[in-house]
Amino acid sequence: MNDRTRPDLLAPRAEKPGAPADARTATGYIGLSVPRAGARRLLQGRGTYTDDLKLPRLAHVVFFRSPYAHARIRKLDLTTAARQPGVIAAFDGRAIAEYCTPWVGVLAHLKGIKSPPQHAVAIERACWQGEAVAAIVAESRAQGEDALAHVEAEWEELPVVTDMEDALSNRSVIHPELGDNICFKRDFVTEGFEDAFAKADLVVEETYSFGRHTGVTLEGRAILADYNAGEHSLTVYQATQAPHMMQDIFSRHLNIPEANVRVICKDVGGSYGIKVHVYPDEMATAAISVMLRRPVKFLADRLESFLTDIHAREHKAKVRLACTKDGKIIGFDLDDLTGIGPYSVYPRTSGIEGNQVVNLTGGPYAHKNYRARLNVVFTNKNVTCQYRAVGHPIAVAITEGIVDLAAQKLGIDPAEFRRRNLIADDAYPYTFPSGLKFEQLSHHQCLDKLLALMDYQGLRAEQKRLREKKIYRGIGLAAMIEVTNPSPAFYGVGGARISAQDGATVRLEPTGMVTCLVSVTEQGQGTEGIFQQICATAVGVSIDKVRVITGDTGTTPYGGGTWASRGAGIGGEALLQAGKALRANILELAAAALSIDKNALDVSTDAVCDKATGETKMPLAEVGRIGYFRPDTLPLKFQAELTVTRHYTPREYGFTFTNGIQASYVELDTDTGFVKLLKHWVVEDCGTVINPMLVDEQIRGGVVQGIGGAMLEECLYSPEGQLLNGSLADYLVPMSGDTPDIEIAHVCTPTRQSELGAKGVGEAGTAGAPGAVMNAINDALAPLGARVNVQPFTPERILRALGKV
Amino acid sequence: MKAAPFAYAKPGSLREAFALLERHGDRAKLLAGGQSLIAALNMRLATPSILVDLTAIPGIDGIQLRGDHLAIGALVRHREIERSELVAKHAPLLSQAAPHIAHVAIRNAGTIGGSLAMADPAAEWPACCVALEAHIVAASPKGERRIPATKFFKSLFTTALAPREIITAVEVPVAGANTRSAFLELVRRRGDYAIVGLAAHTQLERGALTRLRLVYLGVGDAPVSAAGAMEKLEGKRATPEAIAAAQAALEQDLSPAADLTHSAATKLHLARVLLGRALAALVT
């Protein structure tokens, strides 16, 4: 560690101190907008990403990918390619399979889910355009790409299934050995459902479609695998969210003892769920490192990213809502269809997204009746899996869309309709018809706060005034619940070796610095920054004294990593407890050294002090000096323990649900079908807010990703299964200039399951934004008698709804 | 995404550049700002054996007023045009169009000569040059010739340039007191290629539209002059009836192909909308 022994010289240039040491409040640094450590380093171009690593004898692998969506490999001749300049080796799927066993992406708790074995490099048959069928290893990436042109392949095209309904019909079965195209199916119904719907005053129905989209991380997928034959060990530098999960997977599929596998995450340039899955080309890279006994690197370039990074969210959902004539919701009825590509992705499966839609639809409302049907089908497109806010954007949009439609039919204001139906704030703990349990939510507080924040009545008045001038503005609301801090109920119970717990080790250094090692990983979202805040608070030191290490299975405690909005709530709690334990141990040592009752001491501002008077008794540097170099001066039976590890798993609830509500204000150009997003508001309850600035920017970033799905982003495929817009010129991601101001406020209901009280927040913006935007557009369209329900809302779709084309 | 191997030359004169073109023929590609070419190289959509970098050639940059026209050197960056007072005064259509070209970072590097030679039908400069009845100055070992912009753009990425010709400048007639222009385009994100765009240019004589030029981008293989619509409006005031007639004429003038997310019918509809808006802008 870099102990800064000459702070007088180094302080002005030091990067670590974010906030001045005196910025602490009664709760330490919790709740302070401390600029995050590391941001300056990244902005100065001093980050170290996987691609920045260069090892001796490093080889580069490139992949020959199927140009067809479904085709049998008639001939694959790599001999000419292997003779090209700089080429080290060329392998087909069979050669790779000698070193890497196939996998099957199923989980036991998703009953009946099925998927065929998937190989790192396809053997005999390719099932989507872009699936790797050969690997070329070369001295440089460019030489590898040169050699790709010399791969000789002959193909026999097979029937292609791209349409979800076509897949469901089983007209052509992609994997005949599975019997049909259905990967996973779920039917759910509450008792008395039919009866309740039959007695309803009003039943509204609508079908919503969602475009397939993807995460578009700034840094592409990246891996550098370094097999050392001398010790039969594998060190993998990987841009991943879950290093321990990957350690287990490399160990099992490459047959290397787990203790000999180390996964290290250097800086990671954004993940959003894209980097938490097992990718065949990355597994092949690790296998090739073993085969060649040398380090091998693979980077997915942008074109490969569009073809092979997981896609998500291709859904068609029919939803019905039953209510009374005075606007009380009786129940929801859902029929969701989603197409996931030819394989269920390993190890999390591609059944989870649809399952989440079933779990969450109707989520904010106090109804008792629910029926859901889910069909997850195989198609010959790229695979889909968990991407930021998994299932939530679908569930929120269809719930909020049908709620608005019901309100419209009844002539009730959408805000008032929600007020009548949101689960009461004093109704908790509450069990939802789909079986989910909510600890404590705050829907009504959030609604009230949102309406005040946006001046709802004022906006409605403005909207009415402008309509007289033929300016069509719309206001859309979207209430939501969100899965965060998942317990083992998410994956572990289904047999996946994915840790729901996390651990933190905190160590007092001899200089009084504190080092913490946490199993949660940093993807650029600022996790290490909030860990600094938590650790400094727990131990009682100023924030510049804390160093954080994450992303290394060789050094950090075992844990799940970053996904499902769990880093702050789970890893943060483990760190809080570890820090508190270290503080207690520091006091034990000081009490022994000073012969003072430890209960009369505390740690404050980098020193042990008198609890009552605040008088400094012993600087932490002195505690470290005694503990490490002069333990002989301590009582004979006293052993200093200046390194502490603690773990945490949420267990009381399957998930720590959060809630929130968003609003969107849009203006519609009825001539062009263009929508201008004027403003967006979010009120969110994520419990304890550790760093308000980071939380708000997480929400803003999430909202923008949600807006992307609603307005712009869609992976378009031809009927032959060819991706039509696989570059950033054609696949449109939102840019800052097209993004509205996003105003954010909070309601704070800490979870009582942990001392920290933090719930997750990273996915909230993405979860709610598409529904809010859709409702705003439909509100603007309403006086024109039009409605849209197919995302993204392109000018074409809006003009068609208006009958202009 | 690594370019295939290629050689690189940076000639110091047109003569040297011609010699390189003579030697390498079709295997050579001219490099100016590189904003389209470099991406094409990296995606291996273009695999030239040599790049001939024009940026060290003297005399083909700068913006100058020469009598009745403005001469804009081939190497002039989009951003220079956007910020040029000469352009704002004498060729306001170009000033209006420049901010629509991609983003500042791209405008800082991309050149007008490169854009014209590329002849992307969705690009801004080709449509503007046609609307302005500009001339493209092309040099070859045989000398220099001036090609009317109206005859320059042949089809998709295809121009009237001969194999060894290099664009050195574009000459734009200077605007008069009655000149009015408007540049409009519809994009889903600022800086994207237009779904439909329109460069409109006219001399407003006592409220009547004369010498009206309506040139669309993004609706064909090259910039498309809306001949029927221009005829309906020529010499007329922009009355609702005249505008409607011109909008109706677009059905004959334009036959846009669908793009990834917009049908041909939608593009035609949007072209009509832009026409109405452009005319409103021209007469106010």
PDB file of N, CA and C in Angstrom, chain A residues 50-106:
ATOM      1  N   THR A  50      -8.236  -4.223 -18.912  1.00  0.00           N
ATOM      2  CA  THR A  50      -7.640  -5.509 -19.298  1.00  0.00           C
ATOM      3  C   THR A  50      -6.813  -5.361 -20.569  1.00  0.00           C
ATOM      4  N   ASP A  51      -7.309  -4.575 -21.503  1.00  0.00           N
ATOM      5  CA  ASP A  51      -6.568  -4.418 -22.763  1.00  0.00           C
ATOM      6  C   ASP A  51      -5.247  -3.679 -22.580  1.00  0.00           C
ATOM      7  N   ASP A  52      -5.082  -2.977 -21.456  1.00  0.00           N
ATOM      8  CA  ASP A  52      -3.819  -2.273 -21.229  1.00  0.00           C
ATOM      9  C   ASP A  52      -2.700  -3.221 -20.796  1.00  0.00           C
ATOM     10  N   LEU A  53      -3.072  -4.445 -20.429  1.00  0.00           N
ATOM     11  CA  LEU A  53      -2.068  -5.395 -19.929  1.00  0.00           C
ATOM     12  C   LEU A  53      -1.324  -6.031 -21.083  1.00  0.00           C
ATOM     13  N   LYS A  54      -0.016  -6.075 -20.947  1.00  0.00           N
ATOM     14  CA  LYS A  54       0.805  -6.745 -21.952  1.00  0.00           C
ATOM     15  C   LYS A  54       1.765  -7.665 -21.210  1.00  0.00           C
ATOM     16  N   LEU A  55       1.637  -8.960 -21.443  1.00  0.00           N
ATOM     17  CA  LEU A  55       2.508  -9.918 -20.780  1.00  0.00           C
ATOM     18  C   LEU A  55       3.504 -10.469 -21.800  1.00  0.00           C
ATOM     19  N   PRO A  56       4.644 -10.926 -21.330  1.00  0.00           N
ATOM     20  CA  PRO A  56       5.592 -11.560 -22.265  1.00  0.00           C
ATOM     21  C   PRO A  56       4.934 -12.746 -22.965  1.00  0.00           C
ATOM     22  N   ARG A  57       5.207 -12.934 -24.232  1.00  0.00           N
ATOM     23  CA  ARG A  57       4.693 -14.035 -25.064  1.00  0.00           C
ATOM     24  C   ARG A  57       3.167 -13.952 -25.211  1.00  0.00           C
ATOM     25  N   LEU A  58       2.626 -12.757 -25.082  1.00  0.00           N
ATOM     26  CA  LEU A  58       1.172 -12.612 -25.199  1.00  0.00           C
ATOM     27  C   LEU A  58       0.715 -12.895 -26.634  1.00  0.00           C
ATOM     28  N   ALA A  59      -0.290 -13.751 -26.751  1.00  0.00           N
ATOM     29  CA  ALA A  59      -0.898 -14.034 -28.055  1.00  0.00           C
ATOM     30  C   ALA A  59      -2.314 -13.458 -28.073  1.00  0.00           C
ATOM     31  N   HIS A  60      -2.819 -13.239 -29.273  1.00  0.00           N
ATOM     32  CA  HIS A  60      -4.152 -12.655 -29.426  1.00  0.00           C
ATOM     33  C   HIS A  60      -5.036 -13.625 -30.179  1.00  0.00           C
ATOM     34  N   VAL A  61      -6.250 -13.776 -29.710  1.00  0.00           N
ATOM     35  CA  VAL A  61      -7.155 -14.689 -30.408  1.00  0.00           C
ATOM     36  C   VAL A  61      -8.278 -13.886 -31.058  1.00  0.00           C
ATOM     37  N   VAL A  62      -8.611 -14.298 -32.272  1.00  0.00           N
ATOM     38  CA  VAL A  62      -9.773 -13.740 -32.964  1.00  0.00           C
ATOM     39  C   VAL A  62     -10.657 -14.918 -33.373  1.00  0.00           C
ATOM     40  N   PHE A  63     -11.913 -14.627 -33.619  1.00  0.00           N
ATOM     41  CA  PHE A  63     -12.850 -15.717 -33.889  1.00  0.00           C
ATOM     42  C   PHE A  63     -13.464 -15.601 -35.277  1.00  0.00           C
ATOM     43  N   PHE A  64     -13.529 -16.735 -35.915  1.00  0.00           N
ATOM     44  CA  PHE A  64     -14.265 -16.841 -37.169  1.00  0.00           C
ATOM     45  C   PHE A  64     -15.700 -17.151 -36.772  1.00  0.00           C
ATOM     46  N   ARG A  65     -16.604 -16.275 -37.188  1.00  0.00           N
ATOM     47  CA  ARG A  65     -17.984 -16.370 -36.698  1.00  0.00           C
ATOM     48  C   ARG A  65     -18.948 -16.729 -37.812  1.00  0.00           C
ATOM     49  N   SER A  66     -19.989 -17.399 -37.448  1.00  0.00           N
ATOM     50  CA  SER A  66     -20.948 -17.843 -38.458  1.00  0.00           C
ATOM     51  C   SER A  66     -21.612 -16.652 -39.146  1.00  0.00           C
ATOM     52  N   PRO A  67     -21.587 -16.669 -40.482  1.00  0.00           N
ATOM     53  CA  PRO A  67     -22.327 -15.613 -41.187  1.00  0.00           C
ATOM     54  C   PRO A  67     -23.821 -15.925 -41.260  1.00  0.00           C
ATOM     55  N   TYR A  68     -24.202 -17.124 -40.881  1.00  0.00           N
ATOM     56  CA  TYR A  68     -25.614 -17.534 -40.969  1.00  0.00           C
ATOM     57  C   TYR A  68     -26.224 -17.674 -39.584  1.00  0.00           C
ATOM     58  N   ALA A  69     -27.533 -17.479 -39.539  1.00  0.00           N
ATOM     59  CA  ALA A  69     -28.235 -17.602 -38.268  1.00  0.00           C
ATOM     60  C   ALA A  69     -28.412 -19.060 -37.861  1.00  0.00           C
ATOM     61  N   HIS A  70     -28.438 -19.942 -38.825  1.00  0.00           N
ATOM     62  CA  HIS A  70     -28.602 -21.361 -38.509  1.00  0.00           C
ATOM     63  C   HIS A  70     -28.031 -22.156 -39.677  1.00  0.00           C
ATOM     64  N   ALA A  71     -26.960 -22.840 -39.463  1.00  0.00           N
ATOM     65  CA  ALA A  71     -26.337 -23.564 -40.579  1.00  0.00           C
ATOM     66  C   ALA A  71     -25.432 -24.667 -40.059  1.00  0.00           C
ATOM     67  N   ARG A  72     -25.393 -25.729 -40.826  1.00  0.00           N
ATOM     68  CA  ARG A  72     -24.496 -26.824 -40.514  1.00  0.00           C
ATOM     69  C   ARG A  72     -23.139 -26.535 -41.165  1.00  0.00           C
ATOM     70  N   ILE A  73     -22.087 -26.828 -40.432  1.00  0.00           N
ATOM     71  CA  ILE A  73     -20.740 -26.611 -40.969  1.00  0.00           C
ATOM     72  C   ILE A  73     -20.398 -27.823 -41.831  1.00  0.00           C
ATOM     73  N   ARG A  74     -20.420 -27.630 -43.131  1.00  0.00           N
ATOM     74  CA  ARG A  74     -20.110 -28.755 -44.037  1.00  0.00           C
ATOM     75  C   ARG A  74     -18.609 -28.979 -44.116  1.00  0.00           C
ATOM     76  N   LYS A  75     -17.892 -27.854 -44.128  1.00  0.00           N
ATOM     77  CA  LYS A  75     -16.439 -27.964 -44.228  1.00  0.00           C
ATOM     78  C   LYS A  75     -15.815 -26.776 -43.512  1.00  0.00           C
ATOM     79  N   LEU A  76     -14.785 -27.048 -42.760  1.00  0.00           N
ATOM     80  CA  LEU A  76     -14.084 -25.955 -42.093  1.00  0.00           C
ATOM     81  C   LEU A  76     -12.591 -26.257 -42.198  1.00  0.00           C
ATOM     82  N   ASP A  77     -11.922 -25.572 -43.115  1.00  0.00           N
ATOM     83  CA  ASP A  77     -10.506 -25.845 -43.366  1.00  0.00           C
ATOM     84  C   ASP A  77      -9.677 -24.652 -42.885  1.00  0.00           C
ATOM     85  N   LEU A  78      -8.865 -24.902 -41.868  1.00  0.00           N
ATOM     86  CA  LEU A  78      -8.093 -23.815 -41.251  1.00  0.00           C
ATOM     87  C   LEU A  78      -6.629 -23.829 -41.685  1.00  0.00           C
ATOM     88  N   THR A  79      -6.269 -24.717 -42.612  1.00  0.00           N
ATOM     89  CA  THR A  79      -4.842 -24.881 -42.911  1.00  0.00           C
ATOM     90  C   THR A  79      -4.230 -23.637 -43.542  1.00  0.00           C
ATOM     91  N   THR A  80      -4.924 -23.003 -44.479  1.00  0.00           N
ATOM     92  CA  THR A  80      -4.372 -21.799 -45.099  1.00  0.00           C
ATOM     93  C   THR A  80      -4.292 -20.671 -44.072  1.00  0.00           C
ATOM     94  N   ALA A  81      -5.340 -20.541 -43.277  1.00  0.00           N
ATOM     95  CA  ALA A  81      -5.344 -19.494 -42.246  1.00  0.00           C
ATOM     96  C   ALA A  81      -4.177 -19.690 -41.290  1.00  0.00           C
ATOM     97  N   ALA A  82      -3.895 -20.927 -40.956  1.00  0.00           N
ATOM     98  CA  ALA A  82      -2.832 -21.221 -39.987  1.00  0.00           C
ATOM     99  C   ALA A  82      -1.449 -20.896 -40.531  1.00  0.00           C
ATOM    100  N   ARG A  83      -1.339 -20.781 -41.860  1.00  0.00           N
ATOM    101  CA  ARG A  83      -0.030 -20.486 -42.466  1.00  0.00           C
ATOM    102  C   ARG A  83       0.204 -18.991 -42.682  1.00  0.00           C
ATOM    103  N   GLN A  84      -0.746 -18.164 -42.305  1.00  0.00           N
ATOM    104  CA  GLN A  84      -0.604 -16.728 -42.539  1.00  0.00           C
ATOM    105  C   GLN A  84       0.433 -16.120 -41.590  1.00  0.00           C
ATOM    106  N   PRO A  85       1.004 -14.989 -41.987  1.00  0.00           N
ATOM    107  CA  PRO A  85       2.042 -14.367 -41.161  1.00  0.00           C
ATOM    108  C   PRO A  85       1.549 -14.090 -39.741  1.00  0.00           C
ATOM    109  N   GLY A  86       2.346 -14.449 -38.780  1.00  0.00           N
ATOM    110  CA  GLY A  86       2.050 -14.156 -37.384  1.00  0.00           C
ATOM    111  C   GLY A  86       1.080 -15.122 -36.722  1.00  0.00           C
ATOM    112  N   VAL A  87       0.520 -16.044 -37.490  1.00  0.00           N
ATOM    113  CA  VAL A  87      -0.462 -16.953 -36.890  1.00  0.00           C
ATOM    114  C   VAL A  87       0.253 -18.040 -36.098  1.00  0.00           C
ATOM    115  N   ILE A  88      -0.203 -18.246 -34.886  1.00  0.00           N
ATOM    116  CA  ILE A  88       0.411 -19.230 -33.984  1.00  0.00           C
ATOM    117  C   ILE A  88      -0.338 -20.558 -34.056  1.00  0.00           C
ATOM    118  N   ALA A  89      -1.645 -20.480 -34.114  1.00  0.00           N
ATOM    119  CA  ALA A  89      -2.444 -21.703 -34.147  1.00  0.00           C
ATOM    120  C   ALA A  89      -3.849 -21.371 -34.613  1.00  0.00           C
ATOM    121  N   ALA A  90      -4.539 -22.390 -35.076  1.00  0.00           N
ATOM    122  CA  ALA A  90      -5.941 -22.234 -35.450  1.00  0.00           C
ATOM    123  C   ALA A  90      -6.683 -23.471 -34.951  1.00  0.00           C
ATOM    124  N   PHE A  91      -7.832 -23.242 -34.328  1.00  0.00           N
ATOM    125  CA  PHE A  91      -8.564 -24.345 -33.703  1.00  0.00           C
ATOM    126  C   PHE A  91     -10.032 -24.326 -34.111  1.00  0.00           C
ATOM    127  N   ASP A  92     -10.588 -25.515 -34.269  1.00  0.00           N
ATOM    128  CA  ASP A  92     -12.039 -25.601 -34.446  1.00  0.00           C
ATOM    129  C   ASP A  92     -12.677 -25.997 -33.107  1.00  0.00           C
ATOM    130  N   GLY A  93     -13.970 -26.155 -33.110  1.00  0.00           N
ATOM    131  CA  GLY A  93     -14.693 -26.430 -31.874  1.00  0.00           C
ATOM    132  C   GLY A  93     -14.275 -27.733 -31.213  1.00  0.00           C
ATOM    133  N   ARG A  94     -13.995 -28.741 -32.024  1.00  0.00           N
ATOM    134  CA  ARG A  94     -13.613 -30.035 -31.444  1.00  0.00           C
ATOM    135  C   ARG A  94     -12.296 -29.932 -30.679  1.00  0.00           C
ATOM    136  N   ALA A  95     -11.352 -29.188 -31.253  1.00  0.00           N
ATOM    137  CA  ALA A  95     -10.044 -29.046 -30.601  1.00  0.00           C
ATOM    138  C   ALA A  95     -10.196 -28.330 -29.262  1.00  0.00           C
ATOM    139  N   ILE A  96     -11.014 -27.297 -29.246  1.00  0.00           N
ATOM    140  CA  ILE A  96     -11.221 -26.540 -27.997  1.00  0.00           C
ATOM    141  C   ILE A  96     -11.933 -27.425 -26.975  1.00  0.00           C
ATOM    142  N   ALA A  97     -12.870 -28.220 -27.453  1.00  0.00           N
ATOM    143  CA  ALA A  97     -13.674 -29.051 -26.543  1.00  0.00           C
ATOM    144  C   ALA A  97     -12.822 -30.090 -25.814  1.00  0.00           C
ATOM    145  N   GLU A  98     -11.652 -30.395 -26.337  1.00  0.00           N
ATOM    146  CA  GLU A  98     -10.738 -31.315 -25.640  1.00  0.00           C
ATOM    147  C   GLU A  98     -10.302 -30.718 -24.300  1.00  0.00           C
ATOM    148  N   TYR A  99     -10.338 -29.393 -24.236  1.00  0.00           N
ATOM    149  CA  TYR A  99      -9.845 -28.709 -23.039  1.00  0.00           C
ATOM    150  C   TYR A  99     -10.933 -28.004 -22.240  1.00  0.00           C
ATOM    151  N   CYS A 100     -12.084 -27.834 -22.840  1.00  0.00           N
ATOM    152  CA  CYS A 100     -13.140 -27.067 -22.170  1.00  0.00           C
ATOM    153  C   CYS A 100     -14.462 -27.800 -22.332  1.00  0.00           C
ATOM    154  N   THR A 101     -15.030 -28.243 -21.222  1.00  0.00           N
ATOM    155  CA  THR A 101     -16.271 -29.011 -21.304  1.00  0.00           C
ATOM    156  C   THR A 101     -17.460 -28.076 -21.570  1.00  0.00           C
ATOM    157  N   PRO A 102     -18.498 -28.587 -22.210  1.00  0.00           N
ATOM    158  CA  PRO A 102     -19.667 -27.744 -22.492  1.00  0.00           C
ATOM    159  C   PRO A 102     -20.482 -27.492 -21.220  1.00  0.00           C
ATOM    160  N   TRP A 103     -21.423 -26.580 -21.321  1.00  0.00           N
ATOM    161  CA  TRP A 103     -22.257 -26.226 -20.173  1.00  0.00           C
ATOM    162  C   TRP A 103     -23.724 -26.179 -20.586  1.00  0.00           C
ATOM    163  N   VAL A 104     -24.566 -26.213 -19.574  1.00  0.00           N
ATOM    164  CA  VAL A 104     -26.015 -26.155 -19.813  1.00  0.00           C
ATOM    165  C   VAL A 104     -26.601 -25.100 -18.877  1.00  0.00           C
ATOM    166  N   GLY A 105     -27.249 -24.113 -19.445  1.00  0.00           N
ATOM    167  CA  GLY A 105     -27.743 -22.982 -18.654  1.00  0.00           C
ATOM    168  C   GLY A 105     -29.122 -23.228 -18.064  1.00  0.00           C
ATOM    169  N   VAL A 106     -29.173 -24.061 -17.030  1.00  0.00           N
ATOM    170  CA  VAL A 106     -30.459 -24.302 -16.359  1.00  0.00           C
ATOM    171  C   VAL A 106     -30.284 -24.122 -14.852  1.00  0.00           C
TER     172      VAL A 106
END
